[in-house]
XYZ file of C-alpha atoms in Angstrom:
220
model
C -17.625 -2.485 15.429
C -14.239 -4.139 14.646
C -15.666 -7.153 13.034
C -16.772 -5.016 10.293
C -13.363 -5.501 8.929
C -14.539 -8.798 7.579
C -16.689 -6.948 5.274
C -13.609 -6.120 3.317
C -11.503 -9.144 3.995
C -14.289 -11.769 2.812
C -14.726 -10.200 -0.740
C -10.937 -10.047 -1.066
C -10.386 -13.384 -0.256
C -13.019 -14.600 -2.585
C -11.670 -12.592 -5.448
C -8.393 -13.813 -4.820
C -9.592 -17.544 -4.489
C -11.258 -16.835 -8.071
C -7.838 -15.608 -9.324
C -5.710 -18.567 -7.983
C -7.856 -21.178 -9.551
C -8.701 -19.326 -12.813
C -5.657 -17.734 -14.489
C -7.745 -15.921 -17.142
C -9.579 -14.276 -14.344
C -6.450 -13.151 -12.901
C -4.950 -11.844 -16.177
C -8.109 -9.730 -16.629
C -7.766 -7.995 -13.409
C -4.199 -7.770 -12.598
C -2.217 -4.751 -12.507
C -0.605 -4.682 -16.267
C 0.938 -1.370 -17.501
C 0.437 -2.078 -21.119
C -3.092 -2.683 -20.637
C -3.725 0.210 -18.261
C -1.774 2.867 -20.376
C -2.677 1.351 -23.969
C -5.913 0.007 -23.539
C -7.081 2.273 -20.985
C -8.399 -0.489 -18.720
C -7.871 1.942 -15.514
C -10.251 -0.553 -13.421
C -7.014 -2.536 -12.840
C -5.745 0.036 -10.656
C -8.238 -1.199 -8.137
C -8.946 -4.626 -9.168
C -5.346 -5.685 -8.862
C -5.719 -4.966 -5.143
C -8.119 -7.717 -4.468
C -5.848 -10.619 -6.180
C -3.037 -12.109 -4.557
C 0.107 -14.409 -5.916
C -0.532 -17.334 -3.468
C -2.304 -18.149 -0.055
C 0.577 -16.962 2.140
C 0.679 -13.643 0.081
C -3.104 -13.365 1.031
C -2.812 -14.661 4.523
C 0.113 -12.221 5.408
C -1.882 -9.171 3.918
C -5.201 -10.053 5.606
C -3.528 -10.533 8.756
C -2.049 -6.948 8.784
C -5.331 -5.615 7.628
C -7.306 -7.390 10.333
C -4.673 -6.024 13.049
C -4.388 -2.443 11.966
C -7.763 -2.053 10.082
C -9.842 -2.790 13.093
C -8.498 0.012 15.021
C -8.916 2.530 12.085
C -12.725 1.651 12.053
C -13.169 2.034 15.796
C -11.404 5.160 15.667
C -12.705 7.090 12.199
C -15.666 4.704 11.272
C -16.312 2.401 8.434
C -16.667 5.042 5.727
C -13.424 6.721 6.602
C -11.630 3.345 6.797
C -13.011 2.569 3.191
C -12.011 5.879 1.830
C -8.373 5.425 3.377
C -8.265 1.783 1.961
C -9.450 2.379 -1.678
C -7.545 5.810 -1.628
C -4.317 4.138 -0.599
C -4.926 0.967 -3.048
C -5.079 3.867 -5.717
C -2.227 5.775 -4.414
C -0.045 2.675 -4.645
C -0.920 1.714 -8.165
C -0.201 5.070 -9.488
C 2.988 5.412 -8.041
C 3.661 2.095 -9.569
C 2.294 3.182 -12.884
C 4.422 6.142 -12.718
C 7.509 3.990 -12.016
C 7.108 1.283 -14.345
C 5.342 3.517 -17.040
C 8.178 2.424 -19.582
C 8.421 -1.258 -18.351
C 6.599 -3.321 -21.175
C 3.844 -5.602 -19.470
C 4.879 -5.025 -15.943
C 2.576 -6.551 -13.756
C 1.534 -6.527 -9.964
C -0.966 -8.060 -7.646
C -1.976 -7.614 -3.895
C -3.577 -5.127 -1.450
C 0.129 -4.318 -0.026
C -0.418 -0.842 -1.020
C -3.877 -0.345 0.486
C -2.575 -2.130 3.779
C 0.276 0.079 4.088
C -2.188 3.048 3.747
C -4.018 1.585 6.931
C -0.761 1.060 8.731
C 0.328 4.463 8.191
C -3.065 5.825 9.192
C -2.643 3.954 12.654
C 0.988 5.278 12.917
C 0.109 9.139 12.782
C -2.677 8.344 14.776
C -1.308 6.487 17.723
C 2.778 6.853 17.116
C 3.519 5.287 20.299
C 1.305 2.303 20.122
C 3.360 -0.951 20.077
C 3.577 -3.070 17.056
C 4.813 -6.924 17.430
C 5.617 -9.611 15.061
C 4.742 -13.202 15.106
C 8.300 -14.212 15.282
C 9.334 -10.995 17.522
C 6.961 -10.949 20.357
C 8.387 -7.854 21.798
C 6.681 -4.698 20.759
C 8.322 -1.936 18.928
C 6.870 1.777 18.678
C 4.879 2.168 15.672
C 6.928 5.360 14.825
C 9.953 3.366 14.429
C 8.276 0.649 12.427
C 7.137 3.505 10.211
C 10.689 4.690 9.545
C 12.184 1.205 9.059
C 9.079 0.681 6.337
C 9.913 3.808 4.593
C 13.548 3.158 4.336
C 13.172 -0.393 2.979
C 10.701 0.788 0.452
C 13.038 3.363 -0.844
C 16.011 1.220 -0.906
C 13.637 -1.391 -2.535
C 12.208 0.974 -5.216
C 16.025 2.023 -6.099
C 17.541 -1.299 -6.256
C 14.594 -3.172 -8.022
C 16.114 -6.678 -7.200
C 13.321 -8.586 -5.618
C 9.843 -9.485 -6.228
C 8.078 -7.151 -3.842
C 6.284 -4.144 -4.931
C 8.032 -1.506 -2.824
C 6.477 1.449 -5.047
C 2.947 0.500 -4.124
C 3.809 0.277 -0.423
C 5.249 3.894 -0.441
C 2.412 5.234 -2.689
C -0.029 3.791 -0.304
C 1.682 4.849 2.678
C 1.834 8.377 1.625
C -1.955 8.427 1.077
C -2.409 6.771 4.467
C -0.693 9.679 6.033
C -2.012 12.559 3.827
C -5.569 10.887 4.178
C -5.459 10.831 7.987
C -4.401 14.427 7.862
C -7.917 15.415 6.446
C -9.786 12.828 8.111
C -8.245 13.888 11.617
C -6.795 17.431 11.237
C -6.298 17.291 15.265
C -3.784 14.586 14.524
C -1.459 16.832 12.857
C -1.528 19.145 15.866
C -0.969 16.285 18.352
C 1.644 14.278 16.634
C 3.362 17.115 14.195
C 6.707 15.541 14.705
C 5.749 12.080 13.266
C 4.037 13.667 10.257
C 7.260 15.362 9.600
C 9.471 12.143 10.513
C 7.468 10.084 7.937
C 5.954 12.659 5.427
C 9.333 14.453 4.652
C 11.492 11.354 3.448
C 8.420 9.624 1.657
C 7.011 12.549 -0.035
C 10.219 14.044 -0.820
C 11.478 10.827 -2.408
C 8.345 10.472 -4.737
C 8.672 14.599 -5.626
C 12.361 13.744 -6.534
C 11.818 11.017 -8.713
C 9.189 12.949 -10.499
C 11.477 15.744 -11.216
C 14.299 13.686 -11.993
C 12.810 11.243 -14.550
C 15.974 9.248 -15.344
C 16.774 8.417 -11.671
C 15.092 5.117 -11.889
C 16.548 3.494 -14.653
C 16.434 -0.464 -14.585
C 18.319 -2.997 -16.577
C 15.322 -5.113 -16.852
């Protein structure tokens, strides 16, 4: 069953390839605040997640999706995995749209928000599982990776000084947490502490910036 992940990876790769070789194709489907808010092209909230900036960007996201997505498919099934993936993609895009709603022609692309949701679904389901990286073979507890991820995302959103979509990451992560709660309510009873550890700072930050709309004022 874990090989079913390639039913998603293959089309993402094909769409990304089309975007990499055809600029007009990429421009038609990329996340663009003006096109979404002014021209009502809401499909960009989803299609942008199937595009990538370059092959390294694509490879990194697909590697993470393959690793964590296979676990979610085995644990919750293909349908629930698909709902988590698409919901996290949309959640990440909506948070980006809110944060950058006044930033003319802001553009973004990539499946990072959706992948974040799958990663956080894994974390709240199995918080003591080990996560390792290519250059750091030693495993780290999943819950610790989750905390570090949220801190980096919130810091990155506030600073806004790099080319990483931290807002999409955080929005996707929050949907992954909430979506898993609905798919598997038992996980909330079993791992309440990790839901609180990850959910309180991430959801709290989002509620804060929604209420305090001038908090994130960027110079550019």
